[in-house]
Each structure stands twice: as structure tokens, then as C-alpha cells.
PDB file of N, CA, C and O in Angstrom:
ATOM      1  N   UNK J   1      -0.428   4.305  20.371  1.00 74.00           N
ATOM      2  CA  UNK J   1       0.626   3.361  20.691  1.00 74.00           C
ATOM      3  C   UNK J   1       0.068   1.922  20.685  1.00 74.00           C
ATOM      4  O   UNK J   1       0.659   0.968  20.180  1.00 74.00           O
ATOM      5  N   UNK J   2      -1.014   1.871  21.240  1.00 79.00           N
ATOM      6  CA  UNK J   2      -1.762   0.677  21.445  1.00 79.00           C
ATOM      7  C   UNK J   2      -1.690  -0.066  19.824  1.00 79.00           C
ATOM      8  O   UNK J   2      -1.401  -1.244  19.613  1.00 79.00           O
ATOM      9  N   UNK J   3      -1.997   0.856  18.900  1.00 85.00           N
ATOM     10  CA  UNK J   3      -2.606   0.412  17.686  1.00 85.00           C
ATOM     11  C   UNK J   3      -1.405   0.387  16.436  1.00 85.00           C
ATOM     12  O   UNK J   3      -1.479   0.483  15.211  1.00 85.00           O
ATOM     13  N   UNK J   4      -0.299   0.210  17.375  1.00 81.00           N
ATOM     14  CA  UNK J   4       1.073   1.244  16.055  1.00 81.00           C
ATOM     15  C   UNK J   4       0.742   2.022  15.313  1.00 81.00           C
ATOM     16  O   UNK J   4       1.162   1.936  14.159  1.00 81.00           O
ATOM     17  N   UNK J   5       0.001   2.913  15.629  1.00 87.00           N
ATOM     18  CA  UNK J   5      -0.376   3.945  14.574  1.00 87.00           C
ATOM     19  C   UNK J   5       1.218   5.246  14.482  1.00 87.00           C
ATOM     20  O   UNK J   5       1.659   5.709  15.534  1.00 87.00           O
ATOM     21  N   UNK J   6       1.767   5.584  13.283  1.00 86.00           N
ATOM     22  CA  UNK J   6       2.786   5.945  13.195  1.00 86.00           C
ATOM     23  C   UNK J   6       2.741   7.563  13.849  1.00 86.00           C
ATOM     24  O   UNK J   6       1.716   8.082  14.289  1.00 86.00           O
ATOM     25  N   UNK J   7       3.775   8.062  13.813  1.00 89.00           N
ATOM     26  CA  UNK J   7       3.876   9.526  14.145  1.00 89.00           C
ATOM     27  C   UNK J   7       3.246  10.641  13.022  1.00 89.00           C
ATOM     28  O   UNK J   7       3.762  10.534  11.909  1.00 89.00           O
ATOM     29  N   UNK J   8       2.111  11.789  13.165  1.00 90.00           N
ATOM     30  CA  UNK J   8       1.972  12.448  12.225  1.00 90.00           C
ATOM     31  C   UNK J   8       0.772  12.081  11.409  1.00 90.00           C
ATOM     32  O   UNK J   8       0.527  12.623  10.332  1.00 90.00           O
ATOM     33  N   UNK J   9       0.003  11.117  11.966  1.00 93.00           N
ATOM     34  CA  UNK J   9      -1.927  10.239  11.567  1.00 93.00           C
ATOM     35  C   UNK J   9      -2.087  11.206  12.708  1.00 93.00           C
ATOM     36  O   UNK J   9      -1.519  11.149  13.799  1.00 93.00           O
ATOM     37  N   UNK J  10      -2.820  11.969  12.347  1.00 94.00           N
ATOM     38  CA  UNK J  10      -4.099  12.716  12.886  1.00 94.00           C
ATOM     39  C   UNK J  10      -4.954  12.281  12.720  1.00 94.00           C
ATOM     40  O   UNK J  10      -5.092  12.221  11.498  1.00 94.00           O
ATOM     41  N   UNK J  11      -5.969  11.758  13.331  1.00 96.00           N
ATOM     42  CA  UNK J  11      -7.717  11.717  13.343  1.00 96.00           C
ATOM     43  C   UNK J  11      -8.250  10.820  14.611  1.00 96.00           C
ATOM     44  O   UNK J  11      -7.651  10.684  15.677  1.00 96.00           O
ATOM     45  N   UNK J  12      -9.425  10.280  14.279  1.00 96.00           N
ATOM     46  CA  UNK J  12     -10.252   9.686  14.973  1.00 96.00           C
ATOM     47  C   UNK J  12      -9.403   8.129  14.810  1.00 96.00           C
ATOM     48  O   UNK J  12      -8.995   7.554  13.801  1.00 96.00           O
ATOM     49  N   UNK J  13      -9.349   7.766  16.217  1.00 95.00           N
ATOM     50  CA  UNK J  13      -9.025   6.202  16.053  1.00 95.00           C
ATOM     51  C   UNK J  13     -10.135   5.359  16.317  1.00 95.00           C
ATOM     52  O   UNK J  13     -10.876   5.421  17.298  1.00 95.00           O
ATOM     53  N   UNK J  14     -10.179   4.772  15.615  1.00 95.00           N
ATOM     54  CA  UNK J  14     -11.516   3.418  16.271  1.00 95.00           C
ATOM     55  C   UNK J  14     -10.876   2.204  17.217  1.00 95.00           C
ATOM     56  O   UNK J  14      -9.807   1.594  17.219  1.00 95.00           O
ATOM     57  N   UNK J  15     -11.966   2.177  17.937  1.00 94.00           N
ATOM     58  CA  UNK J  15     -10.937   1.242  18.898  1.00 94.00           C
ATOM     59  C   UNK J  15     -11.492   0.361  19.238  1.00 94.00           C
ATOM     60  O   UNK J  15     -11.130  -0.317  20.201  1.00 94.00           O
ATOM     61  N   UNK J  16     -13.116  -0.005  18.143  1.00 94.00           N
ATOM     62  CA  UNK J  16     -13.288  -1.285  18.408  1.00 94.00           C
ATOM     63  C   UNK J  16     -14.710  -1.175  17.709  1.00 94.00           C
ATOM     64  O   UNK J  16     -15.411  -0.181  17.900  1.00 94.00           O
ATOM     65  N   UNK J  17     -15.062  -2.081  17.003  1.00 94.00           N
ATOM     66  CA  UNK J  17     -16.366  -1.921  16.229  1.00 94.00           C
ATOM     67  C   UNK J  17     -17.385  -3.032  16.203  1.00 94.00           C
ATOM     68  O   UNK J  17     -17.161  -3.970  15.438  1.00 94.00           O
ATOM     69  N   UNK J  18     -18.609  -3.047  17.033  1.00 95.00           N
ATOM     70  CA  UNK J  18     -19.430  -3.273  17.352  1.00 95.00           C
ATOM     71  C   UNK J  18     -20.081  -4.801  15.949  1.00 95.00           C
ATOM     72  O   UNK J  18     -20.533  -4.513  14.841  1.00 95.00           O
ATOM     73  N   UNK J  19     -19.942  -6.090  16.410  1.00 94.00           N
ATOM     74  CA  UNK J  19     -20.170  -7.206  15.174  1.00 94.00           C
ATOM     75  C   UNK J  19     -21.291  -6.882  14.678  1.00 94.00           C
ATOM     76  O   UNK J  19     -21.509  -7.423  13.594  1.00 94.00           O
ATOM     77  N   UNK J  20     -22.134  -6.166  15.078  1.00 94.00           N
ATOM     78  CA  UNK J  20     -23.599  -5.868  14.605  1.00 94.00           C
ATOM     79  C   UNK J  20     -23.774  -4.746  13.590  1.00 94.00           C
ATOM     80  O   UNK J  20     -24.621  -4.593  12.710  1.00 94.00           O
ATOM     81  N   UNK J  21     -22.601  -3.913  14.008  1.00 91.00           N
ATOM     82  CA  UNK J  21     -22.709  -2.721  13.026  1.00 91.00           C
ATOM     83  C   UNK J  21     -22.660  -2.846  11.508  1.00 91.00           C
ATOM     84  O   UNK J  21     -21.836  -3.498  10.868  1.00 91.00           O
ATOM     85  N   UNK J  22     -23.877  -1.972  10.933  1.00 88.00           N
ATOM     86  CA  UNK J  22     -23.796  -2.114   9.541  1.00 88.00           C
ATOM     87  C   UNK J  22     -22.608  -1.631   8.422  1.00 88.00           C
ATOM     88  O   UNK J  22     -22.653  -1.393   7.215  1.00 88.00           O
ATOM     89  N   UNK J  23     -21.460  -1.607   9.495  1.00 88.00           N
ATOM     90  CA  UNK J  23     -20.043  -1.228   8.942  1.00 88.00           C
ATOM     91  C   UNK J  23     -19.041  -1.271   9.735  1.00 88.00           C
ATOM     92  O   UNK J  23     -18.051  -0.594  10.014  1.00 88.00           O
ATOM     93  N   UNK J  24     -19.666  -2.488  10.110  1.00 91.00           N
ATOM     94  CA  UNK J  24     -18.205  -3.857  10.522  1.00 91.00           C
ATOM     95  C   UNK J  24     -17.566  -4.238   9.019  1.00 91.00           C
ATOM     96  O   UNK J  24     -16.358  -4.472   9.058  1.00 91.00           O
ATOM     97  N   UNK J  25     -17.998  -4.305   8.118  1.00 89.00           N
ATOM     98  CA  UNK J  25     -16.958  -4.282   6.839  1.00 89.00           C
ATOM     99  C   UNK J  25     -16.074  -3.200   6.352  1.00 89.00           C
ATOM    100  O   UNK J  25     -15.015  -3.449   5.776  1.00 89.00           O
ATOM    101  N   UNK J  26     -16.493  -2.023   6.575  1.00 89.00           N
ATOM    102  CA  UNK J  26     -15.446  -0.955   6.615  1.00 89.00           C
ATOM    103  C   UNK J  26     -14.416  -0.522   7.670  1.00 89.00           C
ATOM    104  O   UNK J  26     -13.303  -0.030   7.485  1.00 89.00           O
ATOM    105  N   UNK J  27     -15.020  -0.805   8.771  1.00 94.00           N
ATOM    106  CA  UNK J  27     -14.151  -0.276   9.675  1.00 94.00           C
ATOM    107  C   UNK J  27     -13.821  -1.513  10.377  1.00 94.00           C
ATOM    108  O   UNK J  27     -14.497  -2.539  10.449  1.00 94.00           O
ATOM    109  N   UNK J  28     -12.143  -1.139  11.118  1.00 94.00           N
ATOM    110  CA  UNK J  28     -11.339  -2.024  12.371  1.00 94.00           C
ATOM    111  C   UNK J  28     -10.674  -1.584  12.818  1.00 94.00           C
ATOM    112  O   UNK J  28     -10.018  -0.624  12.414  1.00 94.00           O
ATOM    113  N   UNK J  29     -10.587  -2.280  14.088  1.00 94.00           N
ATOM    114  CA  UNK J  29     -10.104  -1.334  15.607  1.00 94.00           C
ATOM    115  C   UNK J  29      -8.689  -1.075  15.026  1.00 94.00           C
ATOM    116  O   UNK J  29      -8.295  -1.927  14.230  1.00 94.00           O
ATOM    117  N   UNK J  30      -7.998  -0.204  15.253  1.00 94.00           N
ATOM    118  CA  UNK J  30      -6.333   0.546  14.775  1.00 94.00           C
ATOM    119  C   UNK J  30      -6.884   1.056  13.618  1.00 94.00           C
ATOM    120  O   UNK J  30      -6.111   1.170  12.666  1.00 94.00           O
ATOM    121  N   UNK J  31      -7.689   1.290  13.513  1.00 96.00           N
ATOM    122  CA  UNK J  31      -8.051   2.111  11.688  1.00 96.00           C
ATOM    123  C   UNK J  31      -8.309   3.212  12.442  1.00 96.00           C
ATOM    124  O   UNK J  31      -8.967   3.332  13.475  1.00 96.00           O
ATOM    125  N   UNK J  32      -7.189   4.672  11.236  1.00 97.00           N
ATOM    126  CA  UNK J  32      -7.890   6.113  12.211  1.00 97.00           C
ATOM    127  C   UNK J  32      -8.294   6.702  10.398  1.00 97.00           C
ATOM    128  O   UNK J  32      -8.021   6.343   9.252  1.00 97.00           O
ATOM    129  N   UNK J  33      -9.128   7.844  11.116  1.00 97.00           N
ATOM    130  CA  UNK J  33      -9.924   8.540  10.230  1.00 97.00           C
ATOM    131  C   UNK J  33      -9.695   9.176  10.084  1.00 97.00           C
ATOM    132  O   UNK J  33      -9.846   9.927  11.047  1.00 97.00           O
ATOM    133  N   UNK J  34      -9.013   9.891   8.770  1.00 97.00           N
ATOM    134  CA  UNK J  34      -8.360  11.215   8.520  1.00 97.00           C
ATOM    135  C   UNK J  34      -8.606  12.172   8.687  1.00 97.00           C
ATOM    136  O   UNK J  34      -8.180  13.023   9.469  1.00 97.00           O
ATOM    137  N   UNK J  35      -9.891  12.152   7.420  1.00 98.00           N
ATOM    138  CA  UNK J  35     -10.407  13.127   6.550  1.00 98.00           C
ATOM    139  C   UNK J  35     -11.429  12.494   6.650  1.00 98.00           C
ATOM    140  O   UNK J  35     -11.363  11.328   7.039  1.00 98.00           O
ATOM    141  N   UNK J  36     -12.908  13.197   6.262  1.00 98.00           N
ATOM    142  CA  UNK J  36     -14.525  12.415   6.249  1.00 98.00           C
ATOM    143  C   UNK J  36     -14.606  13.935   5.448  1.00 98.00           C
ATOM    144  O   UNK J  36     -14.457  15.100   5.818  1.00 98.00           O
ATOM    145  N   UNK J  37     -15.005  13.096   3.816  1.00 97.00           N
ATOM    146  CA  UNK J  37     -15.479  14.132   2.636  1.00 97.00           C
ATOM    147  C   UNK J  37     -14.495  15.457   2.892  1.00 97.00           C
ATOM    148  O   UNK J  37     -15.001  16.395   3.507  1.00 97.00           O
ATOM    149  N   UNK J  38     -13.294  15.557   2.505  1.00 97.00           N
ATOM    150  CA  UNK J  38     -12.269  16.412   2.300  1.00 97.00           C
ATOM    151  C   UNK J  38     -11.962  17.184   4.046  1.00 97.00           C
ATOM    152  O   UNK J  38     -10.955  17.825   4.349  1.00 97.00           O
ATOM    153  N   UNK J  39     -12.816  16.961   4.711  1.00 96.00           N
ATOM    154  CA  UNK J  39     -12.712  17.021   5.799  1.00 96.00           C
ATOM    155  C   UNK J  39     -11.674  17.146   7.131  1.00 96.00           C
ATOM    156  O   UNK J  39     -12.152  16.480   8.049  1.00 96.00           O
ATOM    157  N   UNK J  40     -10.794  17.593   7.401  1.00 97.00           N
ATOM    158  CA  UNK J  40      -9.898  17.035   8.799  1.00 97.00           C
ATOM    159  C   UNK J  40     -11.259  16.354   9.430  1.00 97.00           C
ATOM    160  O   UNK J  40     -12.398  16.801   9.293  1.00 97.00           O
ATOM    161  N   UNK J  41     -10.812  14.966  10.276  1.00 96.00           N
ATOM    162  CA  UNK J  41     -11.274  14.493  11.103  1.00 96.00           C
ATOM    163  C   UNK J  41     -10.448  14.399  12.465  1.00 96.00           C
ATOM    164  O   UNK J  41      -9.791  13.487  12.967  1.00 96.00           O
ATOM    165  N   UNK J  42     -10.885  16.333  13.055  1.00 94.00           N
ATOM    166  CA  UNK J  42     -10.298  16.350  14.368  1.00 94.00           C
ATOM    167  C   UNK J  42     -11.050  15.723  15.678  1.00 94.00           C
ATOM    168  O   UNK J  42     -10.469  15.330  16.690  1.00 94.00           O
ATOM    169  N   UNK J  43     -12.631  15.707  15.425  1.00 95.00           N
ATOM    170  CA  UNK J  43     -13.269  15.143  16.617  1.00 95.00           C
ATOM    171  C   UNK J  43     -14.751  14.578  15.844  1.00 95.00           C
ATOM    172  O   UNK J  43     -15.261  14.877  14.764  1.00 95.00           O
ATOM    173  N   UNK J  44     -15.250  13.431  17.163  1.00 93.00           N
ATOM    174  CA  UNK J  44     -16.043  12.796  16.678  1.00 93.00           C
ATOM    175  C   UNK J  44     -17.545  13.571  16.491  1.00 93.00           C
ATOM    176  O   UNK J  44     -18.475  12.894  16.054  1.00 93.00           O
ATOM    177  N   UNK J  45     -17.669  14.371  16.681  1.00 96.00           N
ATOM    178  CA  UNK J  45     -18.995  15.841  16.256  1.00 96.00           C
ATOM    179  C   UNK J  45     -18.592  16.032  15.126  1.00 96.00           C
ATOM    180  O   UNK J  45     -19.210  15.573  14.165  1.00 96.00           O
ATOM    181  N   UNK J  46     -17.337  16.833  14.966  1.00 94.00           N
ATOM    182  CA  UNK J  46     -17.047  16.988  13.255  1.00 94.00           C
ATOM    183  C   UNK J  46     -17.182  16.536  12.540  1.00 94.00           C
ATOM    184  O   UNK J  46     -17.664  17.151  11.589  1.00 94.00           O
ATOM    185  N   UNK J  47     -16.938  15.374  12.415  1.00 95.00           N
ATOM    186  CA  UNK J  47     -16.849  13.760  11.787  1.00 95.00           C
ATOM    187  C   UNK J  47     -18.183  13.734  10.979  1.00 95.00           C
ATOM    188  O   UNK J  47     -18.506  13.715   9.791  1.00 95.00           O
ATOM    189  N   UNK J  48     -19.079  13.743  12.735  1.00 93.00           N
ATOM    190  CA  UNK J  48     -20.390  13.247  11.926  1.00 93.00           C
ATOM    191  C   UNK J  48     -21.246  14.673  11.634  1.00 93.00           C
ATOM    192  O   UNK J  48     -22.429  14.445  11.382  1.00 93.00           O
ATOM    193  N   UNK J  49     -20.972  15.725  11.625  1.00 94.00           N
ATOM    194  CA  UNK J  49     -21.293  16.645  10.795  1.00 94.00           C
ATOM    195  C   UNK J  49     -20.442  16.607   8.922  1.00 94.00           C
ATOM    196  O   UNK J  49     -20.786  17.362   8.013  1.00 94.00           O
ATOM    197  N   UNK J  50     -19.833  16.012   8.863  1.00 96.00           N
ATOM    198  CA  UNK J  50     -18.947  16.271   7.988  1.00 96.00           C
ATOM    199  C   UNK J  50     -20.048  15.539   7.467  1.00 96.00           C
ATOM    200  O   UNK J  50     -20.827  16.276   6.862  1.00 96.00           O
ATOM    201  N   UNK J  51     -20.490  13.946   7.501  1.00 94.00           N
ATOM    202  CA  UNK J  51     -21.135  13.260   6.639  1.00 94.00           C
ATOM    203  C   UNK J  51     -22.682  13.721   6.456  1.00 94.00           C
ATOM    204  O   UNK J  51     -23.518  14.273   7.173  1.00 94.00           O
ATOM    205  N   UNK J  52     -22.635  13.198   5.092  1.00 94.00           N
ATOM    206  CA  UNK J  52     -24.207  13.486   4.392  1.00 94.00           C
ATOM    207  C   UNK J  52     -24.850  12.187   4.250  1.00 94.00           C
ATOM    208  O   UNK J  52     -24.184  11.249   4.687  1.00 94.00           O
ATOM    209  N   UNK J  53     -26.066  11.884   3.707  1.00 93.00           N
ATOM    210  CA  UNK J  53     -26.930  10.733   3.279  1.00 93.00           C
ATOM    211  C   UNK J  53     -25.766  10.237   1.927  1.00 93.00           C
ATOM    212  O   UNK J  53     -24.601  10.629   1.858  1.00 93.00           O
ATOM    213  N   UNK J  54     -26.229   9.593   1.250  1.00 94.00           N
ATOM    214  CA  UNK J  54     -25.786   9.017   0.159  1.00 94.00           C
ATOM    215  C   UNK J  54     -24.056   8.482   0.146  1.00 94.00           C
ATOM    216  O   UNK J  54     -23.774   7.595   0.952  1.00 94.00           O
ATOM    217  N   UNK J  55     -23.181   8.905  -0.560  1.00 95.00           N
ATOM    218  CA  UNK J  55     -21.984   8.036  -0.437  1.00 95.00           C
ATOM    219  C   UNK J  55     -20.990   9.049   0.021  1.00 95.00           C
ATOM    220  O   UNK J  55     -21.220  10.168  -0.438  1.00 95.00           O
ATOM    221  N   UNK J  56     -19.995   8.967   0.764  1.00 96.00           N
ATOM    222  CA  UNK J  56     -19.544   9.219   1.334  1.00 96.00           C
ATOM    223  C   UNK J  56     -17.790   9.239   1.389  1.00 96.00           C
ATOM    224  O   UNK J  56     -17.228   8.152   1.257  1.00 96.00           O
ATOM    225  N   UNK J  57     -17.051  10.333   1.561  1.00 98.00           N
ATOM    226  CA  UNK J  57     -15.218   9.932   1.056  1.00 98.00           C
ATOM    227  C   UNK J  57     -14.818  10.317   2.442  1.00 98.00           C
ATOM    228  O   UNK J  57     -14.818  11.408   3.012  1.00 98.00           O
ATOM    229  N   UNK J  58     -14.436   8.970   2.870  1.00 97.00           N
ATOM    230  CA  UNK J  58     -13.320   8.901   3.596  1.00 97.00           C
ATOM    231  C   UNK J  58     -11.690   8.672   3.312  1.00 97.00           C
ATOM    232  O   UNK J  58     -11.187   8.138   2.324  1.00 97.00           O
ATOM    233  N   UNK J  59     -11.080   9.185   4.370  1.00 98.00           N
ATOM    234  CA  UNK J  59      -9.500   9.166   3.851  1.00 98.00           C
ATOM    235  C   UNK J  59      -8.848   8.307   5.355  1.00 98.00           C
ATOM    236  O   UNK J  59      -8.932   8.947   6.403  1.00 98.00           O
ATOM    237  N   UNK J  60      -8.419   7.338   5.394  1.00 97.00           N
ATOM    238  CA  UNK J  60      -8.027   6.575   5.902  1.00 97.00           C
ATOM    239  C   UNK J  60      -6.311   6.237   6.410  1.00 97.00           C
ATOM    240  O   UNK J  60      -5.388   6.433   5.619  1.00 97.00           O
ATOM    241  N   UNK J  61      -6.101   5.768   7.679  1.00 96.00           N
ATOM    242  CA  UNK J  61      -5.401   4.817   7.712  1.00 96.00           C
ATOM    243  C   UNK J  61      -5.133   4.071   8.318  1.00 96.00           C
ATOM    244  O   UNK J  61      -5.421   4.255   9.501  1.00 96.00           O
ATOM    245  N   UNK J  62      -4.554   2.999   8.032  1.00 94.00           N
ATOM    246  CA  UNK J  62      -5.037   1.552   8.488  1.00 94.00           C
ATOM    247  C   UNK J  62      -3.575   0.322   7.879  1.00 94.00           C
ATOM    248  O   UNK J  62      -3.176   0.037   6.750  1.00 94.00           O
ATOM    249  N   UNK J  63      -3.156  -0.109   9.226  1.00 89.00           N
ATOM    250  CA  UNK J  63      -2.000  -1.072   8.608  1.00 89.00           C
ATOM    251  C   UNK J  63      -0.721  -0.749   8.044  1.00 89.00           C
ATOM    252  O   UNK J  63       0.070  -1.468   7.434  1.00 89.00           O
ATOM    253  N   UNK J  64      -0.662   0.477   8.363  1.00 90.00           N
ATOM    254  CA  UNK J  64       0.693   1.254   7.642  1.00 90.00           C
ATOM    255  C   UNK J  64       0.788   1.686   6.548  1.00 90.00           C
ATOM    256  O   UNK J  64       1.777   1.867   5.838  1.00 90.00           O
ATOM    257  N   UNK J  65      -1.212   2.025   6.246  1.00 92.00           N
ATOM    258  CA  UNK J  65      -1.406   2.959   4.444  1.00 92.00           C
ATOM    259  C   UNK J  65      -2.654   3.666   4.852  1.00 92.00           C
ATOM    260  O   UNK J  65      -3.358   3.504   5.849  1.00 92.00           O
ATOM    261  N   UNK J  66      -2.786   4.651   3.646  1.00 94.00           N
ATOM    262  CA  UNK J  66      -3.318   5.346   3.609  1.00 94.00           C
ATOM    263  C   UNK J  66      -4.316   4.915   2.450  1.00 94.00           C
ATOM    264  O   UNK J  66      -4.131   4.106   1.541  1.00 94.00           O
ATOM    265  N   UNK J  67      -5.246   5.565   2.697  1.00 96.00           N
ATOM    266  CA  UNK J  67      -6.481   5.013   1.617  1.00 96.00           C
ATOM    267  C   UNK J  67      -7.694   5.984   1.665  1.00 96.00           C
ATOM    268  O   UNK J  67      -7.892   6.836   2.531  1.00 96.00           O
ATOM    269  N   UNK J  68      -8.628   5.652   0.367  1.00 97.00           N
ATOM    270  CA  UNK J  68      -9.913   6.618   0.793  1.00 97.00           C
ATOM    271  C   UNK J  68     -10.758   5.325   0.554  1.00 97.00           C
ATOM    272  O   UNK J  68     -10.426   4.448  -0.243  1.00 97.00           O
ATOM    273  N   UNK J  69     -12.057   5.291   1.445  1.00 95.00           N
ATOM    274  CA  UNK J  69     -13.123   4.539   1.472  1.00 95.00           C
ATOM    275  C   UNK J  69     -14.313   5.009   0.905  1.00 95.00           C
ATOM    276  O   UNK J  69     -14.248   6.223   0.709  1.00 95.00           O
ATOM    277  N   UNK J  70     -15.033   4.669   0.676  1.00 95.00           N
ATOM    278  CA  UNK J  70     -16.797   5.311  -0.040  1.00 95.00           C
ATOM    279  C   UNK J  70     -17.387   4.579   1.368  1.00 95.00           C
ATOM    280  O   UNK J  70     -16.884   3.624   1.960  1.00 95.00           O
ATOM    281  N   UNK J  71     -18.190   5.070   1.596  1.00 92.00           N
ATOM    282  CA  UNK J  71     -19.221   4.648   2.999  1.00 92.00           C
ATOM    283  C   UNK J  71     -20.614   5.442   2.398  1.00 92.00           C
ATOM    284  O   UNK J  71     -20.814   6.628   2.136  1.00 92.00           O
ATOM    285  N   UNK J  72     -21.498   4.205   2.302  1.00 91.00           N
ATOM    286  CA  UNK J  72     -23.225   4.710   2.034  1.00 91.00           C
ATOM    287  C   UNK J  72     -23.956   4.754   3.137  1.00 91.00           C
ATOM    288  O   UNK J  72     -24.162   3.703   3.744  1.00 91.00           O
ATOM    289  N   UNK J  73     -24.618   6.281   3.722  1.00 85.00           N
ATOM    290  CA  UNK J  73     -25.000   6.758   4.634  1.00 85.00           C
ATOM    291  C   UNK J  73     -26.366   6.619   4.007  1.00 85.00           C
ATOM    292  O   UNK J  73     -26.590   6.568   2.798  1.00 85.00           O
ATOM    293  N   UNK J  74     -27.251   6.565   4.985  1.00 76.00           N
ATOM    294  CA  UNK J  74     -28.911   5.819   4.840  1.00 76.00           C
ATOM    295  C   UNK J  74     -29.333   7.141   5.424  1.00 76.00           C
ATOM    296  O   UNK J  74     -28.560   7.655   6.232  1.00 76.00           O
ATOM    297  N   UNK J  75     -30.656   7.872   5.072  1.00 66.00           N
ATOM    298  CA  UNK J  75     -31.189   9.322   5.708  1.00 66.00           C
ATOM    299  C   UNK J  75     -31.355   8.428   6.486  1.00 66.00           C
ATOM    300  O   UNK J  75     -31.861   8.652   7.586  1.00 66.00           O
TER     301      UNK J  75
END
């Protein structure tokens, strides 16, 4: 509610992202996380089991759309 996120976005909401983080360019607070690599993103363990090193498919939404992101994960 906080974030107008619509009825029927399932995932992870971010609710606020750290200026230091090396993906403050991908991510912002009301952005929720669908999917991570074909993934449901029901909880934040899953999430980060879901991801691997190298590049990465997220499914997004954010602003009243839906989208997929690439995110490069560092071993």
C-alpha cells in the first residue's frame, strides 16, 4: 500500500536501498521482485538461492510495469 504496488505483484518488495550499494542503479524502494532467473520470488532465502555468479534475469515491477533486468553477480 505504502508503495502503490497493484493487486496480484507477488514478490519481494524493496523498501529502500542502501546509496552505497553496488546496485543502487538497479534497484528502488516500491520496486518488487517477481521472479529471480525464472524463479517465483516468494522469500528473501529463495531469492538469493535462486541467483548465481555471472548475469543474472530478473522479472520486475516497478511504476506500474513489468520488466526483466540482467543483474551481474561477482563470485
Amino acid at each position: 500500500e505504502e508503495f502503490g504496488i497493484r493487486d496480484g505483484v507477488d514478490g519481494i518488495v524493496i523498501k529502500r536501498v542502501a546509496p552505497d550499494s553496488p546496485y543502487v542503479r538497479h534497484f528502488e524502494a516500491g520496486m518488487v521482485i517477481v521472479e529471480v532467473n525464472d524463479r517465483p520470488a516468494r522469500s528473501l532465502d529463495g531469492a538469493r538461492k535462486a541467483l548465481r555468479p555471472g548475469v543474472n534475469k530478473l522479472y520486475v515491477f516497478s511504476r506500474g510495469r513489468t520488466g526483466y533486468i540482467g543483474l551481474r553477480m561477482r563470485e
